[in-house]
XYZ file of C-alpha atoms in Angstrom:
52
model
C -0.041 19.406 26.963
C 3.334 18.910 25.012
C 3.244 20.327 21.616
C 4.929 17.381 20.266
C 2.341 15.067 21.159
C -0.458 17.140 19.318
C 1.708 16.929 16.241
C 1.592 12.992 16.373
C -2.168 13.020 15.831
C -2.578 11.038 18.888
C -5.847 12.906 19.871
C -7.377 12.522 16.291
C -10.733 11.233 16.830
C -10.871 8.646 13.723
C -6.974 7.706 14.181
C -7.837 3.897 14.306
C -9.761 4.455 10.827
C -6.827 6.374 9.579
C -4.467 3.805 10.426
C -6.328 0.954 9.172
C -6.927 3.113 5.919
C -3.282 3.439 5.451
C -2.522 -0.121 6.111
C -5.031 -1.357 3.698
C -3.593 1.188 0.999
C -0.307 -0.274 1.579
C -1.360 -3.892 1.403
C -3.379 -3.191 -1.725
C -0.296 -1.597 -3.534
C 1.865 -4.202 -2.383
C -0.535 -6.783 -3.765
C -0.837 -5.039 -7.039
C 2.755 -4.406 -7.523
C 3.376 -8.231 -6.789
C 0.877 -9.256 -9.264
C 2.312 -6.906 -11.913
C 5.806 -8.241 -11.302
C 4.789 -11.863 -11.449
C 2.648 -11.438 -14.408
C 5.523 -9.812 -16.092
C 8.013 -12.514 -15.145
C 5.699 -15.469 -16.369
C 5.005 -13.511 -19.808
C 8.576 -13.219 -20.258
C 9.402 -17.121 -19.416
C 6.451 -17.698 -22.261
C 8.085 -15.312 -24.679
C 4.932 -12.976 -24.639
C 4.719 -9.386 -24.120
C 3.356 -8.343 -20.526
C 1.282 -5.352 -22.433
C -2.186 -5.946 -23.828
């Protein structure tokens, strides 16, 4: 077998779970970042501080 193929993790038994976990983590981080940015913009428009 080609050694390069082995380094891609294509034969990992839980590859689907690993990919799904990565995608969900990315989506959660993006969502939290967007929420924080939106909260900061709304607070600045209202003249309040974004920190509690």
